[in-house]
Structure formats: structure tokens, C-alpha cells
Amino acid sequence: MRYNWIETSEPDGIKRKTWADPIDTPAHTGCCLAITRKHFERLGGYDPDLEIWGCENLELSFKAWMCGSRLEIIPCSHIAHLQRQSFTYSWLSKSQIYERNCLRVAEVWMDQYKIFYQDRISNLQNKLNIGDVTERKALRERLKCQSFDWYMKVVHTTDIYIPINTTAIGRITSMQDSSLCIKANLESSANDTIYVAKCHAQTGSQYFYLTKENQIRRDKHCMFYDADKEVIAREVCSTTTGQWEYRADNTIRPIGTDRCISLSNGQSNIIMAICNSSDINQQWNWSRKSLILT
């Protein structure tokens, strides 16, 4: 649950006649917004039980759209954000603040879609206490807000992957060394090669889906086998992205090939090797499950 900037389309001459016209946005970045006090208070302000910072921008964004308002980017506006050099307050808990806040927001506002965030940080979820959300849910009832499904279908109309009907989800852990997980760098990284690293609780970069289209996917990127370079890389997902299968013998291979993902002997690295189901270096633990929207 992060705010990402994406390119906007050119003015269509109808809703937006010039580049200076406002642009509807499903969320705001958090540090830069303008809202009247009256309207802010009508929406219930920020949730007072969100700690320090993190996800408060998404909570306000969901409320604005789902409860009868809207969010717009004003292209020709100018605003400054002053960042303090040090914190002037103490952290209220020793847990992961951002994830705890987002779990709280998801519980109140995201309805059945919350399962996707909960599963993504499942290693942390049971350790974090989000507090009592009764008052925030009552606020949503009083404001007669729309469902999150409405928000996804009417407001967040940009292409976003919803991981339903998957074959496998989560970390891909080596059965040779359970401390190692397959990892892809964050989208901002120039390194597109897939590799292994120490498993960690914040599973974002180590969290993958095996989709119903047989693609190994993380967000907008999919794995593919570059046979010329003998590496596993990633690219923006498309209908032509390579297909994979996760077999009953716990091997992972590109469909139609005799190559399997293998932990390199004596190295914390992965290679593509001739498939051998008895080779533990080629065996991976990946949760076979599917998340269903009810």
C-alpha cells in the first residue's frame, strides 16, 4: 500500500481541455494537499489511532472518494514541504509503524480487498495490534460511504493487477537452504535480474504470484527466462511474457523447456539447470493457494 506517481494522459478536449486543468487522482501523496477545515472535519479528520505517519494519506483518499468527495491534482499549483531533520516525538510502539497503520486502514475501508494486503505481510500481521476500529467503522456508516469495490471499479480505473485465481502465492523459499528466498529488486532499481537473498519479514520484494495465466508475477513485472544470457530476468507483464509451472515435485520451470530454477552449488545464487527432480537445489517451497474475493 504505497503511493505511486504514474504518467497522465494528454488532455482529451472534453473533460480536460488544457494541461492546466485538474486531474482526478485516486489518492494523494500525503505531505501535499489542500482541504478546508470544515470538510476535513466532516470526513472525520485523520484516524487518531494511526501512529506517527504512514497510510494516513490513503485513509483520507479512500474517505474522500467513497464518502461523496473527490481528489484532484492541480497541475499549476505550487506547494512546499518542510522536512524536519530529526523526529520531535517518540515512537508509540516498537512494531513496524507503517504496516500496522496500513492494516488498520485496510480493516476499516478496504472490505474484501483487505485480504491481499494482509496476505502480503502475513509474517507481520499476527504480531501487530491495530487497536479498536469500532469508531472508524461507525464513521463510515454515518457518512454512508460507498464500498471499496465501487472505488476500485469507478475511481481507480488505471490498470492494476488483482491477484485472484492464483496457483501459488508468497515467498519462494529454497528447500536446500530455508534461509534463502527468490528476490526481485524494487521497481526503481536498474537491476532486473532475479536472484536469491536472505528471507525477511517485509516480503514485498520476495512476494510472487503464479497467476492463472501461468506467469510468475510481482506487481506489474513478470519473470522470464532469457535463454541467450542464461539468466532469469523480469519485464513489464504482457500476454507474451514467458509462462512457468510449479510442479508437484516442487520444481519451477518455464513451460515447454527442460530447464529448472536451481540454487547454484556453494553459492547464494540461482541458475537455470537441466531439470532433475531429485536435486534438492531445484526444489522450492511456495504456498499453493488462491485468494478469493467474496
Short mmCIF file of C-alpha atoms in Angstrom, two decimals:
data_model
loop_
_atom_site.label_atom_id
_atom_site.label_comp_id
_atom_site.label_asym_id
_atom_site.label_seq_id
_atom_site.Cartn_x
_atom_site.Cartn_y
_atom_site.Cartn_z
CA MET A 1 0.00 0.00 0.00
CA ARG A 2 2.14 2.78 -1.37
CA TYR A 3 1.51 5.94 -3.35
CA ASN A 4 3.00 5.81 -6.85
CA TRP A 5 3.21 8.51 -9.47
CA ILE A 6 2.17 7.49 -12.99
CA GLU A 7 2.08 9.43 -16.24
CA THR A 8 -1.20 11.12 -17.09
CA SER A 9 -2.85 11.05 -20.48
CA GLU A 10 -2.96 14.11 -22.70
CA PRO A 11 -5.96 16.47 -22.37
CA ASP A 12 -8.92 14.86 -24.14
CA GLY A 13 -10.54 18.16 -25.14
CA ILE A 14 -13.70 17.26 -23.21
CA LYS A 15 -13.07 16.74 -19.53
CA ARG A 16 -9.60 18.29 -19.66
CA LYS A 17 -9.19 20.92 -22.33
CA THR A 18 -5.68 22.06 -21.38
CA TRP A 19 -2.67 20.75 -19.45
CA ALA A 20 -3.58 23.18 -16.64
CA ASP A 21 -6.98 21.61 -15.97
CA PRO A 22 -7.40 19.49 -12.80
CA ILE A 23 -6.73 15.74 -12.96
CA ASP A 24 -8.73 13.25 -10.93
CA THR A 25 -6.45 11.13 -8.76
CA PRO A 26 -7.39 8.06 -6.69
CA ALA A 27 -5.02 9.08 -3.88
CA HIS A 28 -2.76 11.86 -2.67
CA THR A 29 0.87 11.66 -1.66
CA GLY A 30 0.40 12.64 1.98
CA CYS A 31 2.62 15.65 2.52
CA CYS A 32 0.98 17.96 -0.01
CA LEU A 33 -2.73 18.66 -0.02
CA ALA A 34 -5.23 21.47 0.43
CA ILE A 35 -8.62 20.94 2.10
CA THR A 36 -10.92 23.18 4.10
CA ARG A 37 -11.07 22.56 7.83
CA LYS A 38 -14.85 22.12 7.66
CA HIS A 39 -14.62 19.42 5.04
CA PHE A 40 -11.66 17.72 6.74
CA GLU A 41 -13.64 17.52 9.97
CA ARG A 42 -16.76 16.26 8.15
CA LEU A 43 -14.67 13.35 6.86
CA GLY A 44 -13.52 12.58 10.39
CA GLY A 45 -10.03 14.03 10.01
CA TYR A 46 -7.14 11.64 10.26
CA ASP A 47 -7.65 8.48 12.28
CA PRO A 48 -6.25 9.48 15.73
CA ASP A 49 -5.04 5.91 16.31
CA LEU A 50 -2.67 5.90 13.33
CA GLU A 51 0.83 6.18 14.77
CA ILE A 52 3.37 8.84 13.64
CA TRP A 53 2.97 8.63 9.85
CA GLY A 54 2.14 6.10 7.16
CA CYS A 55 -1.10 5.28 5.31
CA GLU A 56 -2.93 8.35 6.61
CA ASN A 57 -2.87 9.66 3.04
CA LEU A 58 -4.64 6.53 1.78
CA GLU A 59 -7.21 6.65 4.58
CA LEU A 60 -8.14 10.23 3.66
CA SER A 61 -8.12 9.37 -0.04
CA PHE A 62 -10.47 6.42 0.40
CA LYS A 63 -12.79 8.51 2.58
CA ALA A 64 -12.84 11.41 0.15
CA TRP A 65 -13.91 9.30 -2.83
CA MET A 66 -16.06 6.73 -1.07
CA CYS A 67 -17.91 9.28 1.06
CA GLY A 68 -19.04 11.78 -1.56
CA SER A 69 -15.99 13.93 -2.34
CA ARG A 70 -13.17 13.76 -4.88
CA LEU A 71 -9.42 14.30 -5.15
CA GLU A 72 -7.78 16.36 -7.85
CA ILE A 73 -4.24 17.22 -8.84
CA ILE A 74 -3.92 20.90 -9.77
CA PRO A 75 -1.06 20.95 -12.31
CA CYS A 76 -0.07 24.61 -11.94
CA SER A 77 -0.16 24.72 -8.13
CA HIS A 78 2.97 25.27 -6.05
CA ILE A 79 3.45 23.88 -2.58
CA ALA A 80 6.40 23.34 -0.25
CA HIS A 81 7.04 20.55 2.22
CA LEU A 82 9.43 21.23 5.09
CA GLN A 83 11.10 18.03 6.29
CA ARG A 84 12.40 18.09 9.86
CA GLN A 85 15.98 16.94 10.35
CA SER A 86 15.03 14.81 13.34
CA PHE A 87 11.89 13.45 14.97
CA THR A 88 10.43 15.65 17.69
CA TYR A 89 8.32 12.85 19.15
CA SER A 90 8.82 9.29 20.33
CA TRP A 91 7.53 6.22 18.52
CA LEU A 92 4.43 4.83 20.21
CA SER A 93 5.30 1.18 19.61
CA LYS A 94 8.29 -0.94 18.68
CA SER A 95 6.46 -2.64 15.80
CA GLN A 96 6.50 -1.78 12.12
CA ILE A 97 4.55 1.50 12.20
CA TYR A 98 3.78 1.74 8.50
CA GLU A 99 2.49 -1.81 8.15
CA ARG A 100 0.46 -1.53 11.37
CA ASN A 101 -1.19 1.69 10.15
CA CYS A 102 -1.98 0.21 6.74
CA LEU A 103 -3.52 -2.89 8.32
CA ARG A 104 -5.79 -0.61 10.33
CA VAL A 105 -6.81 1.37 7.25
CA ALA A 106 -7.41 -1.84 5.30
CA GLU A 107 -9.62 -3.24 8.06
CA VAL A 108 -11.88 -0.17 8.04
CA TRP A 109 -12.00 0.78 4.36
CA MET A 110 -10.95 -2.00 2.00
CA ASP A 111 -13.70 -4.57 2.64
CA GLN A 112 -12.93 -7.93 0.98
CA TYR A 113 -9.88 -6.47 -0.81
CA LYS A 114 -8.02 -6.26 2.51
CA ILE A 115 -7.00 -9.92 2.17
CA PHE A 116 -4.44 -9.01 -0.49
CA TYR A 117 -2.55 -6.66 1.82
CA GLN A 118 -2.97 -8.93 4.83
CA ASP A 119 -1.51 -11.88 2.95
CA ARG A 120 1.37 -9.81 1.59
CA ILE A 121 2.55 -9.00 5.11
CA SER A 122 1.29 -12.22 6.69
CA ASN A 123 4.60 -12.68 8.53
CA LEU A 124 3.87 -9.47 10.44
CA GLN A 125 0.09 -9.39 10.66
CA ASN A 126 -0.32 -11.57 13.74
CA LYS A 127 2.38 -9.61 15.55
CA LEU A 128 0.76 -6.19 15.07
CA ASN A 129 -2.10 -4.83 17.16
CA ILE A 130 -4.16 -2.42 15.06
CA GLY A 131 -6.31 -1.36 18.01
CA ASP A 132 -10.07 -0.88 18.17
CA VAL A 133 -11.61 0.24 14.85
CA THR A 134 -15.22 0.42 16.05
CA GLU A 135 -15.41 4.23 15.93
CA ARG A 136 -13.86 4.43 12.46
CA LYS A 137 -16.31 1.87 11.09
CA ALA A 138 -19.15 3.82 12.71
CA LEU A 139 -17.87 6.97 10.97
CA ARG A 140 -18.06 5.15 7.65
CA GLU A 141 -21.64 4.13 8.40
CA ARG A 142 -22.65 7.69 9.34
CA LEU A 143 -21.16 9.09 6.15
CA LYS A 144 -22.99 6.43 4.08
CA CYS A 145 -19.84 5.65 2.13
CA GLN A 146 -19.53 3.52 -0.98
CA SER A 147 -17.90 0.09 -0.95
CA PHE A 148 -14.24 -0.42 -1.76
CA ASP A 149 -15.32 -2.50 -4.74
CA TRP A 150 -17.01 0.67 -6.07
CA TYR A 151 -13.76 2.59 -5.51
CA MET A 152 -11.77 0.02 -7.48
CA LYS A 153 -14.21 -0.06 -10.38
CA VAL A 154 -15.12 3.63 -10.62
CA VAL A 155 -12.19 5.60 -9.17
CA HIS A 156 -9.04 3.51 -9.51
CA THR A 157 -9.57 2.76 -13.20
CA THR A 158 -5.88 2.60 -14.14
CA ASP A 159 -4.52 -0.86 -14.88
CA ILE A 160 -3.89 -2.59 -11.57
CA TYR A 161 -3.37 -6.30 -11.06
CA ILE A 162 -5.79 -8.01 -8.67
CA PRO A 163 -4.27 -11.39 -7.69
CA ILE A 164 -7.29 -13.68 -7.83
CA ASN A 165 -7.40 -17.30 -9.03
CA THR A 166 -3.67 -17.77 -8.47
CA THR A 167 -1.94 -21.14 -8.24
CA ALA A 168 0.72 -20.11 -5.73
CA ILE A 169 1.37 -17.02 -3.61
CA GLY A 170 4.09 -15.67 -1.36
CA ARG A 171 7.77 -16.25 -0.75
CA ILE A 172 9.62 -18.82 -2.84
CA THR A 173 11.97 -20.47 -0.34
CA SER A 174 14.82 -22.83 -1.14
CA MET A 175 14.34 -26.34 0.24
CA GLN A 176 18.13 -26.71 0.24
CA ASP A 177 18.56 -23.65 2.46
CA SER A 178 15.35 -22.36 4.04
CA SER A 179 17.01 -19.04 4.89
CA LEU A 180 17.18 -18.12 1.18
CA CYS A 181 14.30 -16.69 -0.87
CA ILE A 182 13.97 -15.69 -4.50
CA LYS A 183 14.02 -11.90 -4.79
CA ALA A 184 13.39 -9.18 -7.36
CA ASN A 185 14.61 -5.64 -6.76
CA LEU A 186 12.15 -2.81 -6.30
CA GLU A 187 10.79 -1.22 -9.46
CA SER A 188 13.13 1.76 -9.13
CA SER A 189 16.20 -0.46 -9.43
CA ALA A 190 18.13 -0.75 -12.67
CA ASN A 191 18.95 -4.40 -11.93
CA ASP A 192 16.25 -6.57 -13.49
CA THR A 193 17.89 -9.91 -12.73
CA ILE A 194 16.13 -12.30 -10.35
CA TYR A 195 18.35 -13.71 -7.59
CA VAL A 196 18.25 -15.15 -4.06
CA ALA A 197 18.76 -13.34 -0.76
CA LYS A 198 18.16 -13.90 2.93
CA CYS A 199 14.44 -14.21 3.63
CA HIS A 200 12.98 -11.30 5.59
CA ALA A 201 9.69 -10.40 7.23
CA GLN A 202 8.94 -7.48 4.90
CA THR A 203 8.16 -9.74 1.98
CA GLY A 204 7.47 -7.12 -0.72
CA SER A 205 10.50 -7.85 -2.88
CA GLN A 206 10.21 -11.59 -2.14
CA TYR A 207 6.48 -11.95 -2.75
CA PHE A 208 5.34 -13.55 -6.01
CA TYR A 209 2.17 -14.86 -7.62
CA LEU A 210 1.85 -17.77 -10.03
CA THR A 211 -1.11 -16.42 -11.97
CA LYS A 212 -3.89 -18.24 -13.78
CA GLU A 213 -2.04 -17.26 -16.97
CA ASN A 214 0.99 -19.20 -15.65
CA GLN A 215 3.08 -16.07 -15.17
CA ILE A 216 5.32 -15.54 -12.15
CA ARG A 217 4.39 -12.02 -11.23
CA ARG A 218 5.16 -9.33 -8.68
CA ASP A 219 3.01 -6.26 -9.15
CA LYS A 220 3.45 -5.10 -12.76
CA HIS A 221 6.57 -7.17 -13.50
CA CYS A 222 6.83 -10.81 -14.56
CA MET A 223 9.73 -13.26 -14.63
CA PHE A 224 11.07 -14.57 -17.91
CA TYR A 225 13.89 -16.91 -18.83
CA ASP A 226 16.49 -15.21 -21.03
CA ALA A 227 17.95 -18.29 -22.73
CA ASP A 228 20.66 -16.29 -24.52
CA LYS A 229 22.10 -14.93 -21.28
CA GLU A 230 21.12 -17.97 -19.20
CA VAL A 231 19.52 -15.76 -16.54
CA ILE A 232 16.08 -15.18 -15.06
CA ALA A 233 15.04 -11.58 -15.54
CA ARG A 234 11.88 -9.52 -15.27
CA GLU A 235 9.89 -7.33 -17.62
CA VAL A 236 6.59 -5.49 -17.59
CA CYS A 237 3.91 -8.17 -17.81
CA SER A 238 2.19 -8.72 -21.13
CA THR A 239 0.41 -11.53 -22.95
CA THR A 240 3.76 -12.59 -24.44
CA THR A 241 5.61 -12.85 -21.12
CA GLY A 242 7.00 -16.34 -20.53
CA GLN A 243 4.89 -18.98 -18.80
CA TRP A 244 6.02 -21.14 -15.88
CA GLU A 245 4.84 -24.19 -13.98
CA TYR A 246 5.31 -25.14 -10.34
CA ARG A 247 5.29 -28.92 -10.36
CA ALA A 248 4.28 -31.44 -7.72
CA ASP A 249 7.96 -32.28 -7.24
CA ASN A 250 8.47 -28.63 -6.15
CA THR A 251 10.49 -27.65 -9.23
CA ILE A 252 9.81 -24.45 -11.15
CA ARG A 253 10.40 -24.41 -14.90
CA PRO A 254 9.45 -22.40 -17.99
CA ILE A 255 6.68 -24.32 -19.76
CA GLY A 256 7.97 -26.30 -22.72
CA THR A 257 11.61 -26.43 -21.58
CA ASP A 258 13.83 -28.89 -19.72
CA ARG A 259 15.35 -26.15 -17.52
CA CYS A 260 14.52 -25.57 -13.87
CA ILE A 261 15.33 -22.80 -11.42
CA SER A 262 18.20 -24.09 -9.31
CA LEU A 263 20.21 -22.85 -6.38
CA SER A 264 23.82 -22.70 -7.52
CA ASN A 265 26.03 -25.20 -5.67
CA GLY A 266 28.01 -23.47 -2.95
CA GLN A 267 26.68 -20.04 -3.91
CA SER A 268 23.80 -17.85 -2.87
CA ASN A 269 22.65 -17.51 -6.44
CA ILE A 270 20.18 -19.09 -8.85
CA ILE A 271 20.81 -20.57 -12.26
CA MET A 272 18.81 -22.41 -14.89
CA ALA A 273 19.84 -26.05 -14.89
CA ILE A 274 18.72 -29.23 -16.65
CA CYS A 275 15.74 -30.39 -14.60
CA ASN A 276 16.41 -33.12 -12.06
CA SER A 277 13.55 -33.70 -9.62
CA SER A 278 15.86 -35.46 -7.15
CA ASP A 279 18.19 -32.44 -6.90
CA ILE A 280 17.22 -30.53 -3.75
CA ASN A 281 18.85 -27.39 -5.21
CA GLN A 282 15.92 -27.33 -7.66
CA GLN A 283 13.20 -27.76 -5.06
CA TRP A 284 11.31 -24.72 -3.80
CA ASN A 285 8.68 -24.19 -1.14
CA TRP A 286 5.88 -21.95 -2.42
CA SER A 287 2.41 -21.74 -0.86
CA ARG A 288 -0.12 -23.36 -3.20
CA LYS A 289 -3.23 -21.26 -2.60
CA SER A 290 -5.60 -18.77 -4.18
CA LEU A 291 -7.10 -15.61 -2.69
CA ILE A 292 -10.80 -15.25 -3.45
CA LEU A 293 -12.90 -12.07 -3.38
CA THR A 294 -16.11 -12.94 -1.55
#
